[in-house]
Structure formats: structure tokens, C-alpha cells
Coordinates of C-alpha atoms in Angstrom, one line a residue:
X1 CA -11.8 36.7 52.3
X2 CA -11.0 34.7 49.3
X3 CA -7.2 33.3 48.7
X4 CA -7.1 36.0 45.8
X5 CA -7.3 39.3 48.3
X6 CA -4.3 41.7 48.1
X7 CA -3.7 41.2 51.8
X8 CA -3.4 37.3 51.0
X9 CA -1.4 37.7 48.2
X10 CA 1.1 41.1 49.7
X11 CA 2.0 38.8 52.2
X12 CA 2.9 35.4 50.2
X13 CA 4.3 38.1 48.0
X14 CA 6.7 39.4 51.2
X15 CA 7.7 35.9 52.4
X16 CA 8.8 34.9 48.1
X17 CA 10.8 37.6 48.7
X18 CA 11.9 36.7 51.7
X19 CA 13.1 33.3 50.3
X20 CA 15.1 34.5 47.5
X21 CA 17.2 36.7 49.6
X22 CA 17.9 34.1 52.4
X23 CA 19.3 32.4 49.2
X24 CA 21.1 35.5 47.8
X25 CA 22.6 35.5 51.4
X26 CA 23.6 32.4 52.0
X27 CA 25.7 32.5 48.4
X28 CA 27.5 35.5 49.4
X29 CA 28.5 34.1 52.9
X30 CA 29.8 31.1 50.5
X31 CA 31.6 32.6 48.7
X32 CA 33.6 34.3 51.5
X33 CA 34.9 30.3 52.1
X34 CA 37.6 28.2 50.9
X35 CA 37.1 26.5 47.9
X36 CA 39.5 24.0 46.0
X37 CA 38.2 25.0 42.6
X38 CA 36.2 28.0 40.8
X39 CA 33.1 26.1 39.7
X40 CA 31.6 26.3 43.2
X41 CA 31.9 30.3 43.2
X42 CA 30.7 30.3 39.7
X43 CA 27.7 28.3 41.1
X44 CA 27.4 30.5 43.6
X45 CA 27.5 34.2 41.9
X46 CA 25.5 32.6 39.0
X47 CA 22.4 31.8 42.4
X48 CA 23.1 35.6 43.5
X49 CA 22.7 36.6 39.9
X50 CA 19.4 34.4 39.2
X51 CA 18.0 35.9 43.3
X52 CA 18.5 39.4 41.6
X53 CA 16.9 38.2 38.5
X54 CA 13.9 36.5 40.3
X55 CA 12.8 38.9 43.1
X56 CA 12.9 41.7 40.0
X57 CA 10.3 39.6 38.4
X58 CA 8.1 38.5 41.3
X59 CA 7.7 42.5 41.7
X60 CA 6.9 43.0 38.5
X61 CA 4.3 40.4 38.5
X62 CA 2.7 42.0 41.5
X63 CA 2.8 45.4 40.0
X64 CA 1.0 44.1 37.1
X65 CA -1.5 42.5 38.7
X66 CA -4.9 43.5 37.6
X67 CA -7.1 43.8 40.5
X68 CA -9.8 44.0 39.1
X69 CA -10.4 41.0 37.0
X70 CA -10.5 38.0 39.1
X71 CA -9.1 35.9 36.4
X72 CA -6.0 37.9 35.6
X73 CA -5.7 37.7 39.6
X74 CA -5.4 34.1 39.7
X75 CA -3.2 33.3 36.6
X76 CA -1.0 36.6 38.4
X77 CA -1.4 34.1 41.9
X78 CA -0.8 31.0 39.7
X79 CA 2.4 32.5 38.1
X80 CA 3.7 34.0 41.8
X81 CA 3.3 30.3 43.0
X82 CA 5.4 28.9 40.0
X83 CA 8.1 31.5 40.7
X84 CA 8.1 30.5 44.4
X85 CA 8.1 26.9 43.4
X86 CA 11.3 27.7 41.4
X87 CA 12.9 29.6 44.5
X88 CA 12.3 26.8 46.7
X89 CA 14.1 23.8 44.1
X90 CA 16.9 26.3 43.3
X91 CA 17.2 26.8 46.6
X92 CA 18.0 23.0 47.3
X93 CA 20.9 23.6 44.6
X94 CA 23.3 25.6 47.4
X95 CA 23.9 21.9 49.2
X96 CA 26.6 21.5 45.9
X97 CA 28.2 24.7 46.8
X98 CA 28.1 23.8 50.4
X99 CA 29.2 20.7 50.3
X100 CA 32.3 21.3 47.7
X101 CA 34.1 23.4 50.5
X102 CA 38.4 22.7 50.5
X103 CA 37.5 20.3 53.9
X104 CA 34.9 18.6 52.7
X105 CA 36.7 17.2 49.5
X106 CA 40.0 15.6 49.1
X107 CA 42.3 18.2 49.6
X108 CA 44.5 18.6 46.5
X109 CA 42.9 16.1 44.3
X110 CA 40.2 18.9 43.3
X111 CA 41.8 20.7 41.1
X112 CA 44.4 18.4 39.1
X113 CA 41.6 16.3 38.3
X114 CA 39.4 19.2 37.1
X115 CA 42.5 19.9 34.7
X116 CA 42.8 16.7 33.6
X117 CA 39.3 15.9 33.0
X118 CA 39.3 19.6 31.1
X119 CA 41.6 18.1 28.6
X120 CA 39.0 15.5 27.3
X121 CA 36.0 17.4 27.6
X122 CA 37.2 21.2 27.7
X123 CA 33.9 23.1 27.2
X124 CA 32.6 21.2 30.2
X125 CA 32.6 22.7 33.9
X126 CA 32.3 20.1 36.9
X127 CA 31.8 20.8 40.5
X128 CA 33.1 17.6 42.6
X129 CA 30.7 17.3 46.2
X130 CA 30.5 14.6 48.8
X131 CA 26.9 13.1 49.4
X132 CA 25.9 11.0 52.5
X133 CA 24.5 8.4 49.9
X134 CA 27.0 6.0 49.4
X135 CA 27.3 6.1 45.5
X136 CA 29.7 8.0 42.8
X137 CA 27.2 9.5 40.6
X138 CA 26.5 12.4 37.7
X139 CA 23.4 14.6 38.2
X140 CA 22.7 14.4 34.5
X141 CA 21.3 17.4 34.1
X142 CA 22.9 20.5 32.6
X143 CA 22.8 23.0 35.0
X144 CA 23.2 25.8 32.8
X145 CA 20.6 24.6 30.2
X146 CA 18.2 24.1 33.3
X147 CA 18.3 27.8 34.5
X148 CA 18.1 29.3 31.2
X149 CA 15.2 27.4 30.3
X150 CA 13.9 28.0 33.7
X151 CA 14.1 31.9 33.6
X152 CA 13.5 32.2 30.3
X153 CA 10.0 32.8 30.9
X154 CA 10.6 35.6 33.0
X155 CA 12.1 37.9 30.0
X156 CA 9.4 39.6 29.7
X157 CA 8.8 40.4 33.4
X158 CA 12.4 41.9 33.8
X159 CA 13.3 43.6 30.3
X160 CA 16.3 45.3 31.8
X161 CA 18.7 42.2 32.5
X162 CA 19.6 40.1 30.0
X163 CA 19.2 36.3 30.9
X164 CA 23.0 35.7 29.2
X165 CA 24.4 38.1 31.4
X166 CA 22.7 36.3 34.7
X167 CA 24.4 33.3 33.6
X168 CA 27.6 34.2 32.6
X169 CA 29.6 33.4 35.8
X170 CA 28.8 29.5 34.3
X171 CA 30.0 27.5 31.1
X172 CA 27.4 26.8 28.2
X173 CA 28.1 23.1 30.2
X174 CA 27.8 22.7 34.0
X175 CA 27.3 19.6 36.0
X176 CA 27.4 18.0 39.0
X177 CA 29.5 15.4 40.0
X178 CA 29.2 12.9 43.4
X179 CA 31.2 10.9 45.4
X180 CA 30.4 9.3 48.9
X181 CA 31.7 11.5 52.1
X182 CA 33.0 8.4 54.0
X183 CA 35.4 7.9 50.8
X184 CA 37.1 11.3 50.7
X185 CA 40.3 10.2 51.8
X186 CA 40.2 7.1 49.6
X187 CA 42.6 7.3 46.9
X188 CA 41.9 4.6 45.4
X189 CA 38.3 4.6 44.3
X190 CA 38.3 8.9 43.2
X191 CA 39.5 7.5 39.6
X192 CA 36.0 6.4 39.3
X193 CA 34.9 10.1 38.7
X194 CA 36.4 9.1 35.4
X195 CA 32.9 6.8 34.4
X196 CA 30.6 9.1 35.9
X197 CA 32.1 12.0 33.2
X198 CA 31.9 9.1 30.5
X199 CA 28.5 9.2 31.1
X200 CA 28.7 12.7 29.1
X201 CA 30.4 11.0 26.4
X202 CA 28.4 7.8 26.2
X203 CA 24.8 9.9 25.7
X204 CA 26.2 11.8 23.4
X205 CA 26.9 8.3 21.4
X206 CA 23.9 7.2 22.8
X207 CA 21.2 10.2 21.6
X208 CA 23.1 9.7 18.0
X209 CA 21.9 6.0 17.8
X210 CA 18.6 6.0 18.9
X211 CA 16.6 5.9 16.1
X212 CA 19.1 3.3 13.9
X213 CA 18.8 0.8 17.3
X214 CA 15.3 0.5 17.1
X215 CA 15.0 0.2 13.1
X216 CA 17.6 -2.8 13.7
X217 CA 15.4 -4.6 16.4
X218 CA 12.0 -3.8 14.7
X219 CA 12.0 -7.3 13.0
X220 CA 13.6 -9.5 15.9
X221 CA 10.8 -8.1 18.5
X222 CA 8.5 -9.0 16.0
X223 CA 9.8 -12.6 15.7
X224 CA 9.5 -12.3 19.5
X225 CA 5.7 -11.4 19.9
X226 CA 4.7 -13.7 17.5
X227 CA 6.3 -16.9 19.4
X228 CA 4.5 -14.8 22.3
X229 CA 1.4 -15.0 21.0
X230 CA 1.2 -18.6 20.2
X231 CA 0.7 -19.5 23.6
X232 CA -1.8 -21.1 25.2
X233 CA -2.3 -18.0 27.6
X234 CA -3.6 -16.5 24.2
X235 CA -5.4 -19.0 23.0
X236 CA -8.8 -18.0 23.3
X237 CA -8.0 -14.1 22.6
X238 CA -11.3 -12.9 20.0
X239 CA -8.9 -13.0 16.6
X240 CA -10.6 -9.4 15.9
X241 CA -8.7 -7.9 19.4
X242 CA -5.8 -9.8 18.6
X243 CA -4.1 -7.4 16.4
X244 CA -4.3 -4.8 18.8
X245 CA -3.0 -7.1 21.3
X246 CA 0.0 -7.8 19.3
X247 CA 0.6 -3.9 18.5
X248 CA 0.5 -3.4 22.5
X249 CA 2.9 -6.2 23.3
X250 CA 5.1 -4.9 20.5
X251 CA 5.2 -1.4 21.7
X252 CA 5.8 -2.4 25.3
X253 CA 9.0 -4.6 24.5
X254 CA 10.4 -2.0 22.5
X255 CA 10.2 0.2 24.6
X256 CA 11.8 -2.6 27.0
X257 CA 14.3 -3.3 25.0
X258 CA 15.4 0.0 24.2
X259 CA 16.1 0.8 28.3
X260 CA 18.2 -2.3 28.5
X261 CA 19.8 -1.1 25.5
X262 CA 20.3 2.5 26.6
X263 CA 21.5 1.9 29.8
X264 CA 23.8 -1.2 29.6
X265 CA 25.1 0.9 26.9
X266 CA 25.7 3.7 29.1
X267 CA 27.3 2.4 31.9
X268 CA 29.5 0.2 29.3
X269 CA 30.7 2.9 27.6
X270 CA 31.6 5.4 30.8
X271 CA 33.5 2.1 31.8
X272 CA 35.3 2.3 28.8
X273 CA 35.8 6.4 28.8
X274 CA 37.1 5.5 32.2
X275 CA 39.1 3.1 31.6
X276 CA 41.2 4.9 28.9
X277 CA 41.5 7.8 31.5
X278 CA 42.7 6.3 34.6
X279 CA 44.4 2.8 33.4
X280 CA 44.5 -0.1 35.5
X281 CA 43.4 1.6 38.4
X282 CA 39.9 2.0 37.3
X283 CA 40.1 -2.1 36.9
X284 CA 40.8 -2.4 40.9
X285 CA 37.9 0.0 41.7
X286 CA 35.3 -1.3 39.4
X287 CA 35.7 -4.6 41.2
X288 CA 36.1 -3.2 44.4
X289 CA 32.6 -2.0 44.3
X290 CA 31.4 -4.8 42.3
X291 CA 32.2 -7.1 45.7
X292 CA 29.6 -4.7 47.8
X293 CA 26.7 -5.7 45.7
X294 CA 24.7 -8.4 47.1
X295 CA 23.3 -9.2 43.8
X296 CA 26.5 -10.4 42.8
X297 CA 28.6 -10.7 39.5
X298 CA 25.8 -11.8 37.4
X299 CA 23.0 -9.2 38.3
X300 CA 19.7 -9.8 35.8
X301 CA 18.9 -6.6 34.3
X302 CA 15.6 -5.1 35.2
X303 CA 13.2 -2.5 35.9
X304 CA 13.9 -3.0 39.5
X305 CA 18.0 -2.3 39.5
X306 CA 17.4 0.3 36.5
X307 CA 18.4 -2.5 33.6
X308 CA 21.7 -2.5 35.1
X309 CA 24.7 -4.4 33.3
X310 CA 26.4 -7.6 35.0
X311 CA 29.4 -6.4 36.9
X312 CA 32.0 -9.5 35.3
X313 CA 30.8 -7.7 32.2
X314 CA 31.9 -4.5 32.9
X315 CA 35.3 -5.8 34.7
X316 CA 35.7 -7.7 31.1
X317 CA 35.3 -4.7 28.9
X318 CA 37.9 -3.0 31.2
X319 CA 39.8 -4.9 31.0
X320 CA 40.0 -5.5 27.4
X321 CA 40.8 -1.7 27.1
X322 CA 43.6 -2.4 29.4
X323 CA 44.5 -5.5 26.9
X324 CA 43.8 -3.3 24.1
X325 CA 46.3 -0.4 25.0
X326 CA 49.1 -2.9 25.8
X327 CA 49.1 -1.9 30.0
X328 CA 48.8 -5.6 30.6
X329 CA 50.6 -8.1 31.0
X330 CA 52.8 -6.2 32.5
X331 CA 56.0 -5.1 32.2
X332 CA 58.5 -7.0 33.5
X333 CA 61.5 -5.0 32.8
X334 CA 59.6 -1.8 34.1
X335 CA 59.4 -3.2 38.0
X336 CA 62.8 -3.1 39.6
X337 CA 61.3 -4.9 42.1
X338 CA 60.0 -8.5 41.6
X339 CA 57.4 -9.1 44.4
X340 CA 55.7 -5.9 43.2
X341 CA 55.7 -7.2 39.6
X342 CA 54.5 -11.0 40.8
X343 CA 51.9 -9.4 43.4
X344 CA 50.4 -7.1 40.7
X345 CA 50.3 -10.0 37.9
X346 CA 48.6 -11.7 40.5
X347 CA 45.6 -9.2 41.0
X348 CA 45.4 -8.8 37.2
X349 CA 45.1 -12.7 36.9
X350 CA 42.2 -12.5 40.1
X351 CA 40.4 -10.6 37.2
X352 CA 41.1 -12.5 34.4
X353 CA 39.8 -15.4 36.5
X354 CA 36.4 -13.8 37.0
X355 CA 35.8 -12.7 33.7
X356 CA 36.5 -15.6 31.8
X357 CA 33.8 -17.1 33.3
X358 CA 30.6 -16.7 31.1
X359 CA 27.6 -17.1 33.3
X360 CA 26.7 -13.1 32.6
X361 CA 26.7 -13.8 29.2
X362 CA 24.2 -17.4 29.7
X363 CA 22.1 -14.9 31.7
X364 CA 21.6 -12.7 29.3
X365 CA 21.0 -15.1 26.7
X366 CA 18.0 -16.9 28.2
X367 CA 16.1 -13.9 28.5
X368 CA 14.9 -12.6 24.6
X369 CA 14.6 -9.2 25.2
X370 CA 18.1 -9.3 26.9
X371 CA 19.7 -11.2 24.4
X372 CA 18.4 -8.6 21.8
X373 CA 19.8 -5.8 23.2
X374 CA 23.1 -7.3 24.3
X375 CA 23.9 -7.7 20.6
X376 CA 23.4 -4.6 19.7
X377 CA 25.4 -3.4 22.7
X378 CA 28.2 -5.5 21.3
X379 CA 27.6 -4.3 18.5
X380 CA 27.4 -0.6 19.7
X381 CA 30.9 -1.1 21.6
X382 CA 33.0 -1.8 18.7
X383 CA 32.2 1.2 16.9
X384 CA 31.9 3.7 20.2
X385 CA 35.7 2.7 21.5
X386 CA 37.1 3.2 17.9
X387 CA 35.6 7.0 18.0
X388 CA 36.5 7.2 21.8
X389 CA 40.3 6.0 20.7
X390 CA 40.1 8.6 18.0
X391 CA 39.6 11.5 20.2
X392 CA 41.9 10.5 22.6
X393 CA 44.4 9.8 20.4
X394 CA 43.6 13.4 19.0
X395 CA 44.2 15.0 22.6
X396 CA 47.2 13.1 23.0
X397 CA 45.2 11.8 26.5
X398 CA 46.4 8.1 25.4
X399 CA 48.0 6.2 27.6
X400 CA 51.6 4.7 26.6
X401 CA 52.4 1.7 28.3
X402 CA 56.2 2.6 27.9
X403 CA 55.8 6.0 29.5
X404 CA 53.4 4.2 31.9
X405 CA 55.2 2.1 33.2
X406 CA 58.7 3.6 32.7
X407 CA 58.7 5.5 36.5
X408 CA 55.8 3.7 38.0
X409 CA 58.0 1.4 39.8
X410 CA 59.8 4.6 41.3
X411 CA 57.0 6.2 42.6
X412 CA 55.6 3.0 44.5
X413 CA 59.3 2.4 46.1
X414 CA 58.5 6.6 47.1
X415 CA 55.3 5.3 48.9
X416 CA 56.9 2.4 50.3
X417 CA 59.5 4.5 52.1
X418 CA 57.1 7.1 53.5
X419 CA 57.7 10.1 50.5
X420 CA 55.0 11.6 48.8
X421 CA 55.3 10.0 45.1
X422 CA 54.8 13.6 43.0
X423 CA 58.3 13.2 41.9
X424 CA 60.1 10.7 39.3
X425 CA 64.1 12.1 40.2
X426 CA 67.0 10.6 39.6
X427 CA 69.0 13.9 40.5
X428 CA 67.6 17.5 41.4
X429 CA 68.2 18.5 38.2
X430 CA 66.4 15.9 36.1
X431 CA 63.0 16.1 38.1
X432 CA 60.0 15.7 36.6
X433 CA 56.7 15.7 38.2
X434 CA 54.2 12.9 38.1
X435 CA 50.8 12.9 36.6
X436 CA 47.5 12.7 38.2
X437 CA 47.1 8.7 36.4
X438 CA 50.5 8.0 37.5
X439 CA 50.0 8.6 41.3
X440 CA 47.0 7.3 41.3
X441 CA 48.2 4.1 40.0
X442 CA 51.2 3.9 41.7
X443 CA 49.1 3.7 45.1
X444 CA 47.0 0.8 43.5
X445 CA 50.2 -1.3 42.2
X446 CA 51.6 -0.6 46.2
X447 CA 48.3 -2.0 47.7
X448 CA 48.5 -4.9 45.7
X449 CA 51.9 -5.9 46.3
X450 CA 51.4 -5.9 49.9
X451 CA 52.2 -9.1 51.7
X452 CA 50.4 -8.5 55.1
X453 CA 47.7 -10.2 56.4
X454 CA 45.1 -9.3 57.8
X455 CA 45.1 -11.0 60.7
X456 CA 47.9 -12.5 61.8
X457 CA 49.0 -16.4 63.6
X458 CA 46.8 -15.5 66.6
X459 CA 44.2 -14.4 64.6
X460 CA 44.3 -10.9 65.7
X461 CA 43.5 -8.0 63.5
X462 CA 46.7 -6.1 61.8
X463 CA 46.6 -2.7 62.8
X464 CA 50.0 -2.2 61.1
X465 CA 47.8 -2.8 57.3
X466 CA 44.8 -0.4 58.4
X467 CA 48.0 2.3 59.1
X468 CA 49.4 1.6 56.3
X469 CA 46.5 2.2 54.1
X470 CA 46.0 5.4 56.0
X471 CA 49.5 6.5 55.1
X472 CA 49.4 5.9 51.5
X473 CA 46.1 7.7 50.8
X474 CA 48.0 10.5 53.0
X475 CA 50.7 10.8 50.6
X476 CA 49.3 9.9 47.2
X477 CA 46.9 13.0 48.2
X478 CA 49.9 14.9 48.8
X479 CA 51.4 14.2 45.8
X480 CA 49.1 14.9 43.5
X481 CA 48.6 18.5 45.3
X482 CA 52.6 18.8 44.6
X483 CA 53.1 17.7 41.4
X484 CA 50.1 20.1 40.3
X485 CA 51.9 22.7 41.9
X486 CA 55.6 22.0 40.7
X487 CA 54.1 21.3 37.0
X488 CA 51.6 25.0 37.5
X489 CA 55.4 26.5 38.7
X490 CA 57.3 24.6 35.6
X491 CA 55.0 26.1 33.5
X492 CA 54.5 29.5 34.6
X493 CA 58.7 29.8 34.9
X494 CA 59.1 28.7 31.0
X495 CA 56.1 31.0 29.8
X496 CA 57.7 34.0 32.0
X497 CA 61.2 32.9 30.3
X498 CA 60.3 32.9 26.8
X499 CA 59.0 36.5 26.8
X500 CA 61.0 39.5 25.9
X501 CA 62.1 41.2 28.6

């Protein structure tokens, strides 16, 4: 019996099957669940359209199959195989579904965000899932361009169902976005899903450069290999190999060059994207995870950290932004109380401390492949954080650092005294809820005007802080959930009143 019988092939046939509809059920029980947003049942429908879609072709190739010709048997085998292959990797996909379940993500934070982050890039749909991996991270990949190119190949196998339709329950733009599980509660570090959807932004700038970045560096690699070349290691090279030599060693730092480019470019620029989004905030949380890496401040980019930028030169271009938009220094006026103004001066002077150090910057000049790069990223920034500026400014997604600042001190006296901060009130009739950026900040400013230590005279650990810390994420949670609620109400009860009745 050869691998090509019918038997053989019936059965591998049954257990495909089999696959796709364990998936088709397990989407179905899914969507019977709590979810804090519609992308994950749009996910979902769009896996029981696609398990539809794919056990419809994977009869249709069996039905076609030519038993008679051994050939047309094995490319029929070969394309059941694919198919199953396909099955199996789409399969993997329900963990983002799974995983994006009301308990398993901050509760309330979901969906404010998603609105938010829909006002800067509103043909884009994100689903937000905890990972065990200990990393905030984009899945790059556009989930809806995957599956139509995917299944596209199938069109002729299921001529009845149109590929558009199968897809419909997602937007033209779909991706996935990460944060780590043991961090759902932590306030403070969720306004770094603001650089993982600059990423989107910065490859856009990115893919549009390309081509111009390596006409500019075509001449300074050159200058590069040709000191290269004149060393002794070379020395004794046959001068008729030697041009090839010099084309291979050109090729291969360009190519070099153009990673570190690329991707110190990318991160850069989601910094920046993020930045402009979420304010200081993002400031704190950058350099909060900058102090877990044990490469330190200074890291070296390279193959084996992914050409990674230095952290102190990401906290600098934040802060710049911060600089830039006038949200620093502070302002004093703004903070009716002056501990909270002196503490928060104080963290933002931490960071100036850091950065105006310029051992990144030494780094990155000793190496020549680094330094080339590095000046075009300089380069690069200026002219990506204008057009960023722009289309902010355009959404009216700028932050004001008098309307910043105006409540902020409010809603950190709210956290202070135990009250959810959704609400900047002077009286129940001038009420106005807070946004997502303001909340979010307001928890930051109250963390860094705390006075606590850590451990105390007898050098026993502070509970009291740990408590604390727990409270606060408690109620900023909370009050974002509220003030999406009160501004979804606000907004409903003006629409509802400005219509005839």
C-alpha cells in the first residue's frame, strides 16, 4: 500500500476535517463568553467563516481527485497537506481570542483605549491579549491581509462563497496587540500599548524611505570598505578577486546598515507616536522597563538584541516630545499642592539627569556602520515628528499643556483620598469626565509624589506602599471604565436631545 491509496488518503481526509471543526467549535463556544471589546468576536466569526470556507475546499479537492493518474494523486495529496498545514497555524490563532476574555484583560481599560487609539488610526482594528512572555509587543502582521492571501488560492475550489464575504466580520486592518499577564492590573505601564501601535505608523514612514536611505549611504559605505580593505588582513588578497571581495563586503554592510537603520528607526519613532499619545506617562514607563534590562542604558546594537536602540536614547527623544509640546517643566500654578509639584519636578529632573549624559551617543559613534545609520536616523526624526505633529494636530489628538494640566492636580488629590479619579467636579452640575491620558497620568504624578519608603527605620519592608500601589491601580482602572461610561451616556443624551421628537 502506497501513501497515495484512497484508504490512506479518506482517512487523513476525515481527521482535516476533523480539525477544522474542532476549530469552528471552539470559536462558537467563544463567542458565547464575555468580551470587553468586538474585535475578539470579529476574530472569532471571521475563524467560523474561514472553517466553513476550508472544509468546503478540502472536499472539493477530494472530489476532484483523479484516481487514476498517480501524479494528479500526489499534487491532490500535496495540496490536502498544505490545506491541513493552514488548519493547523490558524488554528494556533484562537489563543488571541482566548486570551482577550473581560478577566483576562484590565477590566475597563479595553475599550476606552480601543476608542482612543481609533481616533489616530481609525481604519485599524486591535485586539488587546495577555501573553505569559513578559514583553508588550505588536504581531506585525495584518491579520486580514494574511487570510485573504491565504485562502485566496482556494477560489477556485469553492466558487460559491466569496472570499470578501468570509472576511467581512474583520477591518481591511487587523492586528494583534500584547501585553504581559502578570502586568494586567498595572496602570501604569498599559500606556505603552501606545509604541507598540506607533509601530504601524513608523513602517509606514519607514517602507516610504527605503530606497532614498540607501542612495544616501551608498558613498559613506563605500568610504568604509575601502579603509576596510587596506588592511593588512587583506593584504595578500589576488588583486583579480579583490573586486569581488569589495562588492561582497559592500553588499553585506549595506545590508547591515540598513537593519540598524530600520529598526532604531522604528522603535524611535513608536516612542515618539507614543509619546504624543500618552504624555509624560509614557516617559515613567519607558524608563521603568529600561531599569529591567541587564544590558543597561547604553545597549550596542546588534544582530544578537535585533539592532536595538540605547534606552537613554529613547528616554531623550521622549522626552524632547514632552519638551517640545510644552508639558515640562511643569506647571507650577496647575498643582495646588506643592509636594506633588516638587516630587514630580523631581522625577522629571531623574530623567533629565540620565539623558544628558552622552555615552549612547560615544557608543554609537565608534562603531562606522552605527554611526552611519544614526545620522540618518537623526536625520529621519526631524522630518517623521513634523508629519506625526501634522496629523495629530489634524485630529485634534494634541495634547495642551493648559488643558493638561488644568484638572490634573484634582484628580490626583481624588486618588489620594480613596475616589476613583473619572471626574474633574467642582459642583454636580459642572462635571466633566476625565480622559483616558488624564487618568492615566494622574496615577503616575500620584506615584511620584509619594513620600514613603520602602522600608522603614528598622528596615522592615512597608506594606502600607505595596497597598497603596494596589489601591491606585484599583481606582484609576475604575475610572477610566466610568468616565467612558458617563462620556458614552453624555453623548448618547445630547444626540437623543437634538432630534425632533
Amino acid at each position: 500500500m502506497t501513501i497515495y491509496s484512497p484508504k490512506l488518503i479518506e482517512e487523513y481526509v476525515l481527521e482535516t476535517i476533523s480539525r477544522v471543526r474542532v476549530i469552528k467549535e471552539q470559536c462558537e463556544n467563544l463567542l458565547s463568553k464575555d468580551f470587553a471589546s468586538q474585535a475578539p468576536k470579529n476574530l472569532a466569526q471571521t475563524h467560523i467563516n474561514i472553517c466553513h470556507y476550508l472544509e468546503t475546499a478540502i472536499k472539493s479537492i477530494y472530489k476532484d481527485i483523479d484516481w487514476k493518474n498517480i501524479k494528479k494523486i500526489e499534487s491532490s495529496f500535496i495540496l490536502l497537506q498544505t490545506t491541513d498545514s493552514i488548519i493547523r497555524e490558524f488554528g494556533s490563532h484562537i489563543r488571541y481570542i482566548d486570551g482577550a476574555q473581560t478577566q483576562k484583560v484590565p477590566w475597563g481599560l479595553i475599550s476606552p483605549l480601543e476608542k482612543y487609539l481609533k481616533r489616530f488610526l481609525s481604519d485599524v482594528e486591535i485586539l488587546f491579549r495577555p501573553q505569559w512572555k513578559y514583553n508588550y509587543a505588536i504581531i506585525p502582521t495584518n491579520l486580514y491581509e494574511y487570510y485573504s492571501k491565504t485562502l485566496s488560492s482556494y477560489e477556485t475550489h469553492v466558487k460559491n462563497k466569496n472570499l470578501s464575504e468570509i472576511l467581512k466580520p474583520l477591518k481591511k486592518y487587523f492586528y494583534i496587540v500584547s501585553f504581559p499577564s502578570i502586568e494586567r492590573e498595572n496602570i501604569l505601564l498599559h500606556c505603552l500599548l501606545g509604541h507598540e501601535i506607533g509601530h504601524l505608523e513608523a513602517k509606514t514612514y519607514i517602507s516610504s524611505r527605503n530606497k532614498e536611505f540607501l542612495k544616501l549611504i551608498q558613498d559613506k559605505i563605500a568610504d568604509v570598505v575601502n579603509q576596510r580593505i587596506k588592511k593588512p588582513e587583506f593584504k595578500n588578497v589576488p588583486e583579480e578577486i579583490m573586486p569581488q571581495i569589495k562588492q561582497e563586503i559592500t553588499q553585506a554592510y549595506l545590508k547591515e546598515t540598513s537593519e540598524i537603520w530600520e529598526r532604531g528607526l522604528e522603535e524611535i519613532l513608536s516612542d515618539i507616536v507614543g509619546s504624543f499619545l500618552f504624555g509624560p506617562a509614557i516617559l515613567f514607563s519607558n524608563l521603568e522597563i529600561a531599569l529591567q534590562d541587564l544590558n543597561g542604558l547604553d545597549i550596542t546594537p546588534g544582530k544578537d538584541n535585533n539592532y536595538y536602540p540605547p534606552w537613554r536614547m529613547r528616554l531623550r527623544n521622549i522626552y524632547q516630545v514632552q519638551r517640545d509640546l510644552k508639558l515640562f517643566p511643569l506647571q507650577k500654578k496647575a498643582f495646588q499642592s506643592k509636594p506633588i509639584y516638587n516630587n514630580v519636578s523631581k522625577g522629571f529632573k531623574l530623567v533629565e539627569n540620565i539623558i544628558q549624559e552622552k555615552s549612547d551617543e560615544q557608543m554609537l559613534k565608534s562603531n562606522d556602520l552605527l554611526k552611519i545609520a544614526y545620522e540618518e536616523i537623526e536625520n529621519d526624526l526631524v522630518n517623521a515628528k513634523r508629519l506625526i505633529l501634522i496629523k495629530l494636530s489634524e485630529l485634534f489628538l494634541l495634547l495642551n499643556p493648559d488643558s493638561f494640566y488644568k484638572n490634573l492636580s484634582h484628580l490626583i488629590e481624588k486618588i489620594d483620598f480613596g475616589v476613583p479619579p473619572n471626574p474633574y467636579e467642582n459642583s454636580i452640575s459642572k462635571r466633566k469626565p476625565a480622559a483616558i491620558v488624564e487618568i492615566i497620568n494622574a496615577a503616575w504624578f500620584y506615584k511620584l509624589s509619594w513620600k514613603y519608603r520602602l522600608f522603614d527605620k528598622k528596615n522592615q519592608f512597608n506594606e502600607n506602599i505595596f497597598s497603596k500601589r494596589e489601591r491606585m491601580n484599583r481606582l484609576a482602572l475604575k475610572a477610566i471604565e466610568y468616565a467612558d461610561m458617563e462620556k458614552d451616556y453624555s453623548d448618547w443624551s445630547s444626540e437623543k436631545n437634538r432630534k425632533p421628537s
